[in-house]
XYZ file of C-alpha atoms in Angstrom:
393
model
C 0.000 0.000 0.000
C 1.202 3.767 -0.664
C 0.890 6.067 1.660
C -0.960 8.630 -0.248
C 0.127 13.008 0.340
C -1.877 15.072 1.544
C -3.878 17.179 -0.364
C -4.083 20.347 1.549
C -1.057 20.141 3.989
C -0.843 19.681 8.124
C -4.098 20.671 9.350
C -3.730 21.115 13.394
C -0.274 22.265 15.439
C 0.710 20.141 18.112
C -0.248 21.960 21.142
C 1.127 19.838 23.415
C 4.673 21.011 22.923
C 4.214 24.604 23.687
C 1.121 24.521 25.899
C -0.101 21.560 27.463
C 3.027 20.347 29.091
C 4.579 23.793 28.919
C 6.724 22.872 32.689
C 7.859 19.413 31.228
C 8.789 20.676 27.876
C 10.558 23.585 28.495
C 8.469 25.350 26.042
C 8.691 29.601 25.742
C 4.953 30.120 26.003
C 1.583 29.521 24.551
C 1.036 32.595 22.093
C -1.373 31.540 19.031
C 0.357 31.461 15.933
C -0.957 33.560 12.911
C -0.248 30.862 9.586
C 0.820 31.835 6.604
C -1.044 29.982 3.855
C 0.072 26.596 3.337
C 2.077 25.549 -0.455
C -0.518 23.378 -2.364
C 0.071 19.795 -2.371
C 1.265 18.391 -6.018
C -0.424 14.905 -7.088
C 1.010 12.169 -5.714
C 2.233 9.941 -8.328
C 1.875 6.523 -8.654
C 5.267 4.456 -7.178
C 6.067 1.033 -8.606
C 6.873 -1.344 -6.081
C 8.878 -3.936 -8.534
C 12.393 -3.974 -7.045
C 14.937 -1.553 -8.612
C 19.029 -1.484 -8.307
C 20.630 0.649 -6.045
C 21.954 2.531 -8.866
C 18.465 2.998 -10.818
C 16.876 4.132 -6.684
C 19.524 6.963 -6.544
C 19.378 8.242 -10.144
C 15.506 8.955 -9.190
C 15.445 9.762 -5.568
C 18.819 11.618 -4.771
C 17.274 15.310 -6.469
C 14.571 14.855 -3.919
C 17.272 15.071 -1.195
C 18.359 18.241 0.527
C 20.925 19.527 2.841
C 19.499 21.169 5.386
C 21.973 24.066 7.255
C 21.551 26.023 9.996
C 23.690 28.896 11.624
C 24.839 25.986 13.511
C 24.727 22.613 11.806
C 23.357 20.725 9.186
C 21.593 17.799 8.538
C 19.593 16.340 5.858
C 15.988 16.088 4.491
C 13.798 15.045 1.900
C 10.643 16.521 -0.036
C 7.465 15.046 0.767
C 5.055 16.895 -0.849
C 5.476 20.400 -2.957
C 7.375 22.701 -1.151
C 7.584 20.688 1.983
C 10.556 18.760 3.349
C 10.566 16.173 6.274
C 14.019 15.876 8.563
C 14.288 15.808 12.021
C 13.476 18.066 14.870
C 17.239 18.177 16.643
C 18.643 18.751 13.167
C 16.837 22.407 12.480
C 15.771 23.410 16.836
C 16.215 26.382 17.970
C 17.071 28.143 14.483
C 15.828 31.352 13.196
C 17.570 30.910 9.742
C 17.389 27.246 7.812
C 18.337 27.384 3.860
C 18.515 23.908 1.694
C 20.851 22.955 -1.072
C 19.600 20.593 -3.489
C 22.132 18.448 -5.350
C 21.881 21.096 -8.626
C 23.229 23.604 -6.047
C 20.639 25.847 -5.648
C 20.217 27.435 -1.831
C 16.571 27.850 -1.260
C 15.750 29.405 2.404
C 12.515 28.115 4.608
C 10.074 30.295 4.912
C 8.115 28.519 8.355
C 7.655 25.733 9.864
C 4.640 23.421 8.700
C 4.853 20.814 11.794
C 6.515 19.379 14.632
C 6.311 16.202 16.577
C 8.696 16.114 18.823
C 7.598 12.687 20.756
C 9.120 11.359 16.753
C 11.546 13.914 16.399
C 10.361 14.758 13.133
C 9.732 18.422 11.648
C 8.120 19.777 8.434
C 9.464 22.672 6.600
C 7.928 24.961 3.718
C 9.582 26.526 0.770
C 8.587 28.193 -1.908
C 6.884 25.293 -4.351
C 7.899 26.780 -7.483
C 11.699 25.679 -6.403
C 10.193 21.989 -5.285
C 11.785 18.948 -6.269
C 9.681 15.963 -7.063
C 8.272 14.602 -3.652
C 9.208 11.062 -2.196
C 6.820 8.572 -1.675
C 6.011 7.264 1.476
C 5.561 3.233 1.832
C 2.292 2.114 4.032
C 3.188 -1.142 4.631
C 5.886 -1.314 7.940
C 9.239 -2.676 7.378
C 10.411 -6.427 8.160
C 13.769 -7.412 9.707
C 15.656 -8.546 6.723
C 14.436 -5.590 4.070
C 17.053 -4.139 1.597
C 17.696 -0.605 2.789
C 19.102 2.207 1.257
C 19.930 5.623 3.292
C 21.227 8.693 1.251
C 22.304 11.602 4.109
C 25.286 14.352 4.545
C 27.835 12.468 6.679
C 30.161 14.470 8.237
C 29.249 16.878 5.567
C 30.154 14.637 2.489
C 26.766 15.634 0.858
C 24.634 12.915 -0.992
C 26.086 9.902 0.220
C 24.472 6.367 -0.697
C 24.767 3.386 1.503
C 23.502 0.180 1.995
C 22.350 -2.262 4.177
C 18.999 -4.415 5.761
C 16.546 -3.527 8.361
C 18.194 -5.587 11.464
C 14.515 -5.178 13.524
C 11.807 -3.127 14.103
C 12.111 -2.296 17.414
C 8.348 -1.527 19.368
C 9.442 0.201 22.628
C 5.303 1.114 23.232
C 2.221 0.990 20.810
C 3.758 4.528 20.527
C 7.592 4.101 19.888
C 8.535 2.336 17.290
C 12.366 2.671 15.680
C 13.397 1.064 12.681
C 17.369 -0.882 13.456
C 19.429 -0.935 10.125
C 22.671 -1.666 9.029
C 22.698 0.714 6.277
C 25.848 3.595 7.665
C 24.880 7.016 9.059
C 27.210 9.336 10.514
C 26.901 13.163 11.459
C 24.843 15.216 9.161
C 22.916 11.954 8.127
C 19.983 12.646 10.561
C 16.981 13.424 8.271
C 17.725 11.692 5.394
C 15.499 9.241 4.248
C 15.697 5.512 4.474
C 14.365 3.453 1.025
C 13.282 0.475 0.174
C 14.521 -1.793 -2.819
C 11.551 -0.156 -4.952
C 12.441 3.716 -4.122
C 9.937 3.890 -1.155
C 10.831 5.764 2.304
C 10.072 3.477 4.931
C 11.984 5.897 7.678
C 13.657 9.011 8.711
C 17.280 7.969 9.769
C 17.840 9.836 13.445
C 20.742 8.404 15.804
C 23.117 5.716 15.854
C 24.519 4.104 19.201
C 28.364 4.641 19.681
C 28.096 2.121 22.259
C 28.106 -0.731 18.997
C 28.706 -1.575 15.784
C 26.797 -0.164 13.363
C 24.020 0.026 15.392
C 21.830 2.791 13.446
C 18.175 3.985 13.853
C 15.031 5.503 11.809
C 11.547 6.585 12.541
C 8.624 4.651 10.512
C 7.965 6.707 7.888
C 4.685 6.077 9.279
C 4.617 8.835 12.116
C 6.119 10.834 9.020
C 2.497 10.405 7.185
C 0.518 11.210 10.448
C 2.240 14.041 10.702
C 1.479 15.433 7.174
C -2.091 14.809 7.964
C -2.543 15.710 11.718
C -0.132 18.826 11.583
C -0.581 22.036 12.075
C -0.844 25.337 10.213
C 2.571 26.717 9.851
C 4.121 29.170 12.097
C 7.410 31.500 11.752
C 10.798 30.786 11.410
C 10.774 33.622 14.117
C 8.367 31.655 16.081
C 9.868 28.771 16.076
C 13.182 29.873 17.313
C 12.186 31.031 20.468
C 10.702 27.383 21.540
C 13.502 26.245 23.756
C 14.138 23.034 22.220
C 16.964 21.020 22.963
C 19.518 21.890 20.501
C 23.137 19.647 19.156
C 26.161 20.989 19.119
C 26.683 24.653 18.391
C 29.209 25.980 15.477
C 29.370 21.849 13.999
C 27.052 19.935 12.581
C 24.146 17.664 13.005
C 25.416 14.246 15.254
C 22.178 12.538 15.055
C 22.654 12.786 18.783
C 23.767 15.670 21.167
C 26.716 15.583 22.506
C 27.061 15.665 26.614
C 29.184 19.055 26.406
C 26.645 20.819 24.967
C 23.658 19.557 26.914
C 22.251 20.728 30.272
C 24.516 19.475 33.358
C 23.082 16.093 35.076
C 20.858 17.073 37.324
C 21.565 18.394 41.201
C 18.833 16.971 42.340
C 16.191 14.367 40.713
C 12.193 14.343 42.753
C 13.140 16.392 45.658
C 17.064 14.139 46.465
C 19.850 16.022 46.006
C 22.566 13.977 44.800
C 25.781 13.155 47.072
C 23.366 13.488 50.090
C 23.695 11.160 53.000
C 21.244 8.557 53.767
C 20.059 10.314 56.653
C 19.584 13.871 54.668
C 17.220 11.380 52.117
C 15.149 10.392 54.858
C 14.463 13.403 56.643
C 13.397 14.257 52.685
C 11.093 11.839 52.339
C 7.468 12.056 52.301
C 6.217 8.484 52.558
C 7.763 5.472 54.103
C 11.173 4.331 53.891
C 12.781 1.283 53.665
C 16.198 0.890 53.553
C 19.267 -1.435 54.115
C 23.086 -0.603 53.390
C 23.716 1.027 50.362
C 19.876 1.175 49.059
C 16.797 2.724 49.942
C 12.960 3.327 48.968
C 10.657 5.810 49.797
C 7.188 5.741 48.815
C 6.325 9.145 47.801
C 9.135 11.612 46.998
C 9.465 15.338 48.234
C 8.340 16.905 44.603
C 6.098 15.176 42.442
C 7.098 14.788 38.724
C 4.677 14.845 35.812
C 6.192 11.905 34.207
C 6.725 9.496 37.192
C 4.712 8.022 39.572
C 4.829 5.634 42.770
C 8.040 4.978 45.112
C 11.775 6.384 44.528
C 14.455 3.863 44.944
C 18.110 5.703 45.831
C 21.381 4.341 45.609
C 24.071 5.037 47.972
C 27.968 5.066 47.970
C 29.866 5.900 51.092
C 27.149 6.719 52.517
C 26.137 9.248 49.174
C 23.377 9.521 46.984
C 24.800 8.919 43.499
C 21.623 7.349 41.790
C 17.843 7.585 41.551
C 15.572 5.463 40.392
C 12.167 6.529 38.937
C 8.955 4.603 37.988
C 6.757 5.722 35.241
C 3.386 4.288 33.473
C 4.140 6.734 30.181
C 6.961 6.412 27.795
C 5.290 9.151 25.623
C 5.415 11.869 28.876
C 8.663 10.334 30.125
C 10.108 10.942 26.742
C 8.856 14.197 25.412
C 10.436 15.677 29.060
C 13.543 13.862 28.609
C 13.874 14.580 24.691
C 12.706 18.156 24.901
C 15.592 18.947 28.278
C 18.279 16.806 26.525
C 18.084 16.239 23.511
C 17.496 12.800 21.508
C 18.947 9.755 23.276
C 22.421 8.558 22.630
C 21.565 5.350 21.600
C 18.859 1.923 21.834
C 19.571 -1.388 22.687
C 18.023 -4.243 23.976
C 19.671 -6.167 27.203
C 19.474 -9.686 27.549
C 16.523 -10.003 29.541
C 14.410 -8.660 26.653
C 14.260 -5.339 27.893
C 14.620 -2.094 25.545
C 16.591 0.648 26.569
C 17.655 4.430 25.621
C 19.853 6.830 27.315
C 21.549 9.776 27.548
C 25.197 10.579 28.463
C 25.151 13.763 30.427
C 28.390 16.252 32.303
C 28.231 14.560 35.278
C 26.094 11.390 34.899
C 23.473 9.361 32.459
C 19.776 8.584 32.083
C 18.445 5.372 31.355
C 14.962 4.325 30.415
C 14.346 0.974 30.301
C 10.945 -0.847 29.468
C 10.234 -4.154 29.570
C 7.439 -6.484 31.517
C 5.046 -3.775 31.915
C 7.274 -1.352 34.150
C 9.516 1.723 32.967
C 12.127 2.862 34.888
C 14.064 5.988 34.567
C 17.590 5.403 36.350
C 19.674 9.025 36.538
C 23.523 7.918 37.704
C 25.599 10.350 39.251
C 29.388 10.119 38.221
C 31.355 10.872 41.370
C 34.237 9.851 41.466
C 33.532 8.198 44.456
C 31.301 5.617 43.467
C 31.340 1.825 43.875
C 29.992 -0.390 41.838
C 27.992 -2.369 44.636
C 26.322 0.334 45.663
């Protein structure tokens, strides 16, 4: 099945980053947005789904590729409809100028965003139509593990680079989350870029690789992609969108498909009302429900300052008699990671541990996140990195 375009563009903004969960998602404010009137959508074409060579894939698909630059980075994207390009949130946040170069070298500047998911990481962005290349085609049907795979991004600025691969799993971290695993290569600047199938067809939006690996590299389904170009919303600024504090990469290089710790927000001094290094006793006194403890760990049923994303008891970890980790319990991935992703950034990596278990985290200046999921509990584990920890704690 082809996913067909839409006719008359995104239809409704996604309050929820700027408004609903303003406190969780750091967002500026809640000010309506006055929309510019949206490109008109070109007929989408019919797409053969008979298998094609790599080389015959490129020859059609690489004009429909962009680079995507910023002030402070670049990435990559990829037209989905006339005068609208998909790529990914990190790759273009926080920028009040974003210009594409097509592969015939022409520089053609955004004129507003047309929609934003950040729970996806995914972003469109409007240009004038008249300079539109030929839009991609989306494919409806979800990807298998063993699918030929072709990604074409901007690695470490080498612009329009092919390469190959399979799709190693489809990862589902919630009915939500999905991520596509490939073996196809992505490096900086390939964030955005779209991942094909063997007849031409995006099935996902390549976004982060895990350094902890080997080519361990990740997409969104190019299904949230086609939600999005239905259920968006009416395009606002360039203006406007730069002052929604989203979490940005690193400044003055380009896009990692990840940001990096330096450039993030420190880890955190204190996490639900603990501040970390704290003695045992100091935790206690803190806590507003009962407590539990034993050497080196402790658990206390309701914690000093609620979170919106976590729920039930705290479990702390102690080292010398210092708190150097808590552990939080959640019943939402989507709320645990729109706070985590809009704060820090999109996670360093996924992986799943032997018990089955999926995992993503973040590599802060001073510590790490962890969410893992698995057996009907998530748990968000921040990890202090003081030099005086012990493994056994």
């Amino acid at each position: 099945m082809m996913v067909e375009r839409s006719r008359r563009g995104p239809r409704t903004f996604p309050r929820l980053l700027a408004c609903a969960v303003a406190t969780a998602l750091s967002a500026s404010g809640c000010a309506s947005h006055t929309a510019p009137a949206p490109a008109p959508a070109a007929q989408a074409a019919p797409a053969s789904s008979e298998r094609q060579t790599v080389s015959q894939i490129v020859a059609k698909s690489a004009a429909s590729v962009v680079i995507v630059r910023t002030p402070t980075g670049l990435g990559t994207g990829f037209v989905v409809d006339r005068g609208v390009v998909a790529t990914n949130l990190h790759v273009v946040a926080g920028a009040a100028q974003i210009v594409l170069a097509t592969s015939s070298g022409k520089r053609v500047p955004i004129s507003a965003v047309a929609g934003l998911d950040a729970t996806h990481d995914l972003a469109l962005l409007t240009f004038a139509p008249e300079a539109s290349p030929a839009p991609l085609t989306l494919r409806g049907a979800p990807p298998v593990a063993g699918d030929a795979v072709i990604a074409i991004g901007t690695p470490q600025g080498l612009a329009f680079t092919v390469s190959t691969g399979i799709v190693s799993a489809v990862r589902e971290l919630s009915p939500k989350l999905t991520l596509v695993q490939t073996t196809a290569p992505i490096s900086p600047g390939s964030s955005g870029g779209p991942l094909l199938d063997d007849s031409g067809r995006v099935i996902g939006v390549t976004t982060l690789i895990s350094r902890s690996g080997q080519n361990l590299n990740f997409a969104v389904p190019a299904q949230y992609l086609a939600q999005l170009l239905v259920h968006g919303g009416p395009p606002i600024t360039l203006a406007e969108f730069s002052k929604l504090r989203w979490a940005r990469g690193a400044k003055g290089g380009r896009d990692e498909g990840i940001a990096r710790p330096a450039n993030r927000p420190s880890f955190p001094e204190s996490v639900a009302g603990f501040r970390i290094g704290e003695s045992m006793d100091d935790a206690r006194s803190a806590c507003h429900g009962r407590w539990r403890a034993t050497v080196n760990h402790a658990e206390c049923g309701a914690a000093p300052i609620e979170l919106p994303f976590a729920n039930g008891p705290v479990l702390l970890y102690f080292s010398r008699d210092h708190l150097v980790a808590v552990e939080l319990i959640s019943a939402s991935l989507e709320d645990t990671r729109n706070a985590l992703v809009s704060k820090y950034g999109p996670p360093d990596g996924a992986a799943r541990t032997r018990t089955g278990r999926e995992q993503v985290g973040w590599r802060l200046n001073g510590g790490s996140i962890t969410v893992s999921v698995g057996r009907g509990r998530l748990e968000i584990l921040y990890t202090s990195q003081a030099p005086d920890v012990e493994a056994n704690y």
